Short mmCIF file of C-alpha atoms and ligand atoms in Angstrom, two decimals:
data_model
loop_
_atom_site.label_atom_id
_atom_site.label_comp_id
_atom_site.label_asym_id
_atom_site.label_seq_id
_atom_site.Cartn_x
_atom_site.Cartn_y
_atom_site.Cartn_z
CA UNK A 6 79.24 -260.27 60.35
CA UNK A 7 77.78 -262.74 57.87
CA UNK A 8 76.07 -264.45 60.84
CA UNK A 9 74.27 -261.26 61.86
CA UNK A 10 72.04 -260.07 59.01
CA UNK A 11 70.84 -257.03 61.01
CA UNK A 12 74.46 -255.91 61.50
CA UNK A 13 75.33 -256.57 57.84
CA UNK A 14 72.27 -254.65 56.63
CA UNK A 15 72.93 -251.69 58.91
CA UNK A 16 76.58 -251.46 57.80
CA UNK A 17 75.46 -251.57 54.18
CA UNK A 18 72.74 -248.97 54.80
CA UNK A 19 75.08 -246.41 56.39
CA UNK A 20 77.73 -247.02 53.72
CA UNK A 21 75.14 -246.54 51.00
CA UNK A 22 73.92 -243.36 52.66
CA UNK A 23 77.47 -241.97 52.89
CA UNK A 24 78.41 -242.85 49.33
CA UNK A 25 75.12 -241.42 48.04
CA UNK A 26 75.93 -238.12 49.74
CA UNK A 27 79.33 -238.16 48.03
CA UNK A 28 77.77 -238.82 44.63
CA UNK A 29 79.61 -242.15 44.47
CA UNK A 30 78.13 -245.20 42.72
CA UNK A 31 76.52 -247.38 45.39
CA UNK A 32 75.45 -250.40 43.32
CA UNK A 33 78.83 -252.12 43.82
CA UNK A 34 78.91 -251.61 47.59
CA UNK A 35 77.62 -255.09 48.55
CA UNK A 36 80.33 -256.70 46.40
CA UNK A 37 83.00 -254.28 47.63
CA UNK A 38 82.06 -254.96 51.27
CA UNK A 39 82.11 -258.74 50.79
CA UNK A 40 85.46 -258.61 48.98
CA UNK A 41 87.02 -256.42 51.68
CA UNK A 42 85.63 -258.60 54.48
CA UNK A 43 87.08 -261.70 52.83
CA UNK A 44 90.59 -260.16 53.02
CA UNK A 45 90.42 -257.89 56.08
CA UNK A 46 94.17 -257.13 56.18
CA UNK A 47 94.39 -256.49 52.45
CA UNK A 48 91.02 -254.79 52.19
CA UNK A 49 91.87 -251.84 49.96
CA UNK A 50 93.39 -254.05 47.28
CA UNK A 51 90.48 -256.50 47.55
CA UNK A 52 87.98 -253.64 47.20
CA UNK A 53 89.86 -252.16 44.24
CA UNK A 54 89.92 -255.53 42.52
CA UNK A 55 86.12 -255.62 42.33
CA UNK A 56 85.72 -251.84 41.78
CA UNK A 57 88.76 -250.60 39.84
CA UNK A 58 87.53 -246.99 39.89
CA UNK A 59 88.48 -246.88 43.58
CA UNK A 60 92.15 -246.79 42.51
CA UNK A 61 91.77 -243.25 41.22
CA UNK A 62 92.72 -241.50 44.45
CA UNK A 63 93.04 -238.19 42.62
CA UNK A 64 89.76 -238.71 40.81
CA UNK A 65 86.20 -238.58 42.04
CA UNK A 66 86.81 -241.11 44.82
CA UNK A 67 89.83 -239.37 46.36
CA UNK A 68 88.15 -235.98 46.00
CA UNK A 69 84.92 -237.21 47.60
CA UNK A 70 86.85 -238.75 50.48
CA UNK A 71 88.96 -235.62 51.07
CA UNK A 72 85.83 -233.46 51.04
CA UNK A 73 84.05 -235.82 53.43
CA UNK A 74 87.03 -235.72 55.79
CA UNK A 75 87.13 -231.91 55.67
CA UNK A 76 83.42 -231.73 56.36
CA UNK A 77 83.81 -234.18 59.26
CA UNK A 78 86.29 -231.80 60.88
CA UNK A 79 83.96 -228.83 60.31
CA UNK A 80 81.33 -230.69 62.33
CA UNK A 81 83.80 -231.94 64.96
CA UNK A 82 85.08 -228.37 65.42
CA UNK A 83 81.53 -227.06 65.92
CA UNK A 84 80.84 -229.76 68.53
CA UNK A 85 84.11 -229.34 70.44
CA UNK A 86 84.58 -225.55 70.22
CA UNK A 87 82.11 -224.58 73.04
CA UNK A 88 84.22 -226.60 75.51
CA UNK A 89 87.55 -225.09 74.43
CA UNK A 90 89.18 -222.61 76.83
CA UNK A 91 91.92 -220.07 76.05
CA UNK A 92 95.47 -221.35 76.53
CA UNK A 93 97.28 -224.43 75.29
CA UNK A 94 94.95 -226.77 73.39
CA UNK A 95 96.16 -230.25 72.45
CA UNK A 96 94.35 -232.57 70.03
CA UNK A 97 95.88 -235.98 70.77
CA UNK A 98 95.77 -238.80 68.22
CA UNK A 99 94.81 -236.10 65.73
CA UNK A 100 96.23 -237.60 62.53
CA UNK A 101 96.81 -234.05 61.29
CA UNK A 102 96.12 -230.43 62.24
CA UNK A 103 92.72 -230.14 60.55
CA UNK A 104 90.69 -229.99 63.75
CA UNK A 105 92.96 -227.65 65.75
CA UNK A 106 93.37 -225.34 62.75
CA UNK A 107 89.59 -224.95 62.57
CA UNK A 108 89.34 -224.30 66.31
CA UNK A 109 92.28 -221.86 66.19
CA UNK A 110 90.51 -219.86 63.47
CA UNK A 111 87.65 -219.10 65.91
CA UNK A 112 89.75 -218.29 69.00
CA UNK A 113 91.18 -214.99 70.23
CA UNK A 114 94.91 -214.57 69.57
CA UNK A 115 97.14 -215.80 72.39
CA UNK A 116 96.21 -219.48 72.53
CA UNK A 117 98.43 -222.25 71.17
CA UNK A 118 97.27 -225.38 69.40
CA UNK A 119 99.17 -228.61 69.12
CA UNK A 120 98.06 -231.76 67.33
CA UNK A 121 99.84 -234.96 68.37
CA UNK A 122 99.94 -238.54 67.18
CA UNK A 123 102.12 -241.63 67.45
CA UNK A 124 103.08 -241.18 63.78
CA UNK A 125 103.42 -238.37 61.26
CA UNK A 126 105.74 -235.50 60.37
CA UNK A 127 106.25 -232.51 62.69
CA UNK A 128 104.92 -229.22 61.30
CA UNK A 129 104.52 -225.67 62.57
CA UNK A 130 102.34 -222.92 61.14
CA UNK A 131 101.88 -219.88 63.37
CA UNK A 132 100.08 -220.96 66.55
CA UNK A 133 99.30 -224.42 65.18
CA UNK A 134 101.80 -227.28 65.25
CA UNK A 135 101.94 -231.03 64.84
CA UNK A 136 104.20 -232.97 67.21
CA UNK A 137 104.88 -236.71 67.30
CA UNK A 138 104.36 -238.06 70.83
CA UNK A 139 107.42 -239.39 72.68
CA UNK A 140 105.44 -242.58 73.42
CA UNK A 141 101.89 -243.93 72.90
CA UNK A 142 101.12 -243.12 76.54
CA UNK A 143 102.99 -239.81 76.76
CA UNK A 144 102.00 -236.35 75.52
CA UNK A 145 104.65 -233.77 74.56
CA UNK A 146 103.28 -231.32 77.13
CA UNK A 147 104.69 -229.88 80.36
CA UNK A 148 103.00 -230.74 83.67
CA UNK A 149 99.84 -228.69 84.25
CA UNK A 150 100.22 -226.74 80.99
CA UNK A 151 97.10 -227.58 78.94
CA UNK A 152 93.74 -225.81 79.06
CA UNK A 153 92.21 -228.63 77.02
CA UNK A 154 93.18 -232.00 75.69
CA UNK A 155 90.89 -233.10 72.85
CA UNK A 156 90.46 -236.74 71.81
CA UNK A 157 88.28 -237.53 68.80
CA UNK A 158 87.80 -241.16 67.78
CA UNK A 159 91.21 -242.22 69.08
CA UNK A 160 90.84 -243.77 72.53
CA UNK A 161 89.63 -247.10 71.07
CA UNK A 162 92.86 -247.41 69.05
CA UNK A 163 94.90 -248.71 72.00
CA UNK A 164 94.94 -251.44 74.61
CA UNK A 165 93.24 -250.79 77.98
CA UNK A 166 96.71 -250.58 79.57
CA UNK A 167 97.99 -247.91 77.14
CA UNK A 168 94.68 -246.05 77.38
CA UNK A 169 94.89 -245.95 81.21
CA UNK A 170 98.47 -244.65 81.07
CA UNK A 171 97.66 -242.09 78.35
CA UNK A 172 94.64 -240.79 80.31
CA UNK A 173 96.83 -240.47 83.42
CA UNK A 174 99.22 -238.45 81.26
CA UNK A 175 96.32 -236.26 80.11
CA UNK A 176 95.63 -235.51 83.77
CA UNK A 177 99.32 -234.71 84.35
CA UNK A 178 99.24 -232.31 81.38
CA UNK A 179 96.05 -230.43 82.31
CA UNK A 180 96.15 -227.33 84.46
CA UNK A 181 93.80 -227.42 87.49
CA UNK A 182 90.81 -226.01 85.54
CA UNK A 183 91.72 -227.86 82.36
CA UNK A 184 89.41 -230.38 80.69
CA UNK A 185 89.56 -233.45 78.50
CA UNK A 186 87.08 -233.07 75.62
CA UNK A 187 86.28 -236.42 74.05
CA UNK A 188 84.26 -237.13 70.94
CA UNK A 189 84.22 -240.89 71.07
CA UNK A 190 82.49 -243.78 69.34
CA UNK A 191 80.27 -245.05 72.14
CA UNK A 192 76.64 -245.46 73.18
CA UNK A 193 74.47 -245.59 76.33
CA UNK A 194 74.55 -248.76 78.41
CA UNK A 195 70.82 -248.50 79.15
CA UNK A 196 67.97 -248.31 76.59
CA UNK A 197 67.76 -244.81 75.13
CA UNK A 198 65.42 -242.66 73.05
CA UNK A 199 66.75 -243.20 69.54
CA UNK A 200 68.01 -240.02 67.88
CA UNK A 201 67.36 -241.26 64.32
CA UNK A 202 66.18 -244.35 62.41
CA UNK A 203 69.82 -245.52 62.11
CA UNK A 204 70.27 -245.01 65.85
CA UNK A 205 67.16 -247.16 66.48
CA UNK A 206 68.57 -249.91 64.24
CA UNK A 207 71.89 -249.72 66.08
CA UNK A 208 70.09 -250.01 69.43
CA UNK A 209 68.26 -253.11 68.17
CA UNK A 210 71.56 -254.97 67.70
CA UNK A 211 72.73 -257.17 70.56
CA UNK A 212 75.96 -256.29 72.45
CA UNK A 213 78.09 -258.28 70.05
CA UNK A 214 76.39 -256.62 67.08
CA UNK A 215 76.96 -253.14 68.53
CA UNK A 216 80.65 -253.84 69.06
CA UNK A 217 80.76 -255.37 65.57
CA UNK A 218 79.24 -252.24 64.04
CA UNK A 219 81.83 -250.00 65.72
CA UNK A 220 84.65 -252.37 64.76
CA UNK A 221 83.60 -252.65 61.11
CA UNK A 222 83.27 -248.87 60.91
CA UNK A 223 86.76 -248.43 62.34
CA UNK A 224 88.24 -251.04 60.02
CA UNK A 225 86.46 -249.63 56.95
CA UNK A 226 87.81 -246.14 57.59
CA UNK A 227 91.40 -247.11 58.35
CA UNK A 228 91.96 -250.23 56.22
CA UNK A 229 89.63 -249.78 53.22
CA UNK A 230 89.35 -246.01 52.76
CA UNK A 231 92.67 -244.77 54.11
CA UNK A 232 94.67 -247.99 53.63
CA UNK A 233 96.68 -247.37 56.80
CA UNK A 234 97.86 -250.82 57.95
CA UNK A 235 100.05 -249.21 60.63
CA UNK A 236 97.12 -247.69 62.57
CA UNK A 237 96.40 -250.07 65.47
CA UNK A 238 92.84 -251.44 65.46
CA UNK A 239 92.36 -253.21 68.80
CA UNK A 240 88.79 -251.81 68.81
CA UNK A 241 88.70 -251.32 72.57
CA UNK A 242 85.31 -249.60 72.52
CA UNK A 243 83.48 -248.86 75.77
CA UNK A 244 79.86 -248.00 76.40
CA UNK A 245 79.09 -244.84 78.36
CA UNK A 246 78.78 -246.66 81.70
CA UNK A 247 82.20 -248.24 81.18
CA UNK A 248 83.84 -244.88 80.44
CA UNK A 249 83.06 -243.47 83.90
CA UNK A 250 85.36 -245.76 85.98
CA UNK A 251 88.08 -245.69 83.29
CA UNK A 252 88.20 -241.88 83.46
CA UNK A 253 87.87 -241.87 87.26
CA UNK A 254 90.83 -244.22 87.59
CA UNK A 255 92.94 -241.69 85.66
CA UNK A 256 91.81 -238.92 88.03
CA UNK A 257 89.34 -237.41 85.53
CA UNK A 258 85.80 -236.62 86.65
CA UNK A 259 83.01 -236.50 84.05
CA UNK A 260 81.42 -233.06 83.86
CA UNK A 261 78.99 -233.68 81.00
CA UNK A 262 77.94 -236.43 78.61
CA UNK A 263 75.99 -235.72 75.44
CA UNK A 264 75.00 -238.79 73.43
CA UNK A 265 74.64 -237.66 69.82
CA UNK A 266 73.23 -240.83 68.29
CA UNK A 267 74.40 -242.45 65.05
CA UNK A 268 75.66 -239.37 63.24
CA UNK A 269 77.57 -239.20 59.99
CA UNK A 270 79.43 -235.94 60.77
CA UNK A 271 80.04 -235.66 57.03
CA UNK A 272 82.29 -238.74 57.12
CA UNK A 273 82.24 -241.93 55.12
CA UNK A 274 80.01 -243.76 57.54
CA UNK A 275 77.72 -242.84 60.44
CA UNK A 276 78.70 -244.08 63.90
CA UNK A 277 77.20 -243.67 67.39
CA UNK A 278 79.13 -240.91 69.14
CA UNK A 279 79.11 -239.01 72.42
CA UNK A 280 80.70 -235.75 73.49
CA UNK A 281 82.21 -236.24 76.95
CA UNK A 282 83.86 -233.46 78.93
CA UNK A 283 85.92 -234.47 81.96
CA UNK A 284 87.83 -232.33 84.44
CA UNK A 285 90.73 -232.99 86.76
CA UNK A 286 89.28 -234.58 89.84
CA UNK A 287 90.77 -233.74 93.27
C1 SAM B 13 90.69 -242.98 63.65
S1 SAM B 13 92.10 -242.02 63.80
C2 SAM B 13 91.37 -240.53 64.46
C3 SAM B 13 92.11 -239.33 63.98
C4 SAM B 13 91.41 -238.02 64.31
N1 SAM B 13 91.41 -237.76 65.74
C5 SAM B 13 89.99 -238.00 63.75
O1 SAM B 13 89.06 -237.77 64.52
O2 SAM B 13 89.84 -238.21 62.55
C6 SAM B 13 92.94 -242.65 65.24
C7 SAM B 13 94.28 -241.99 65.45
O3 SAM B 13 94.79 -242.36 66.74
C8 SAM B 13 96.18 -242.49 66.61
N2 SAM B 13 96.66 -243.24 67.78
C9 SAM B 13 96.57 -244.55 68.02
N3 SAM B 13 97.12 -244.83 69.24
C10 SAM B 13 97.53 -243.65 69.76
C11 SAM B 13 98.15 -243.26 70.98
N4 SAM B 13 98.47 -244.15 71.91
N5 SAM B 13 98.42 -241.95 71.16
C12 SAM B 13 98.11 -241.04 70.22
N6 SAM B 13 97.53 -241.35 69.05
C13 SAM B 13 97.23 -242.63 68.82
C14 SAM B 13 96.36 -243.16 65.28
O4 SAM B 13 97.69 -243.05 64.79
C15 SAM B 13 95.33 -242.41 64.43
O5 SAM B 13 95.87 -241.26 63.82
#
């Protein structure tokens, strides 16, 4: 990243914007970023060494992060909800039940909501549950049972082979009118009308810089903010043109694509995202 000043500056700009919104001190961010980048696998400790106030998870930092995460799921729920149908709704790679709980709160009684992940503790609360997947490429759902499978920011956390097998399992799990609703970190393959100044700066990066921006964002969230060394970060991002054949190969046909631009969604950092809805083909 040090060899791409435009990438470095954009990362710093979106971090500064996010931390400003949280009311966090931003003057240390350049030093924090450099320290974390120098020790990418030990990034939280490296960041805390130069900014000891980050240790206070229960203090302003932890509170700001928890609030940002909650607000991210408010925005994700608003984006995903129009595509959700009654029935069994599965949020795969969910981390927790925050998104499905928000969607459940706006649905008629009678639907069921399950959040899954490769790690975590099973929970059940009324119609909302959390279930650990039997395998990274296997959902805990019966054949043809799901009205929707939701995937937010999770399909770049696995190898292309696991992703292909997991998407095939999504198709197995969906009922004939069921859909996959993806909110994924991606961007158009062709030049696009920028949605915001940050989106224009992202578009100005070369291909390597765009991938680098997505990768740094992913790493910052999981290694620096959440300190989750066990979350896989292969950073297998795809642009929107690359998604089409990957979904088609799994038997999923794209119904709609809505590129949202570089949006913060209340989170710690703004990333380019698209809402993709795909249905069972054939
Ligand atoms: C960046 S987090 C996204 C969590 C949540 N969907 C969100 O939008 O905040 C990526 C999640 O994908 C999960 N994950 C990685 N590989 C997976 C797989 N093969 N199947 C299900 N979840 C997976 C990770 O454990 C992690 O919780």
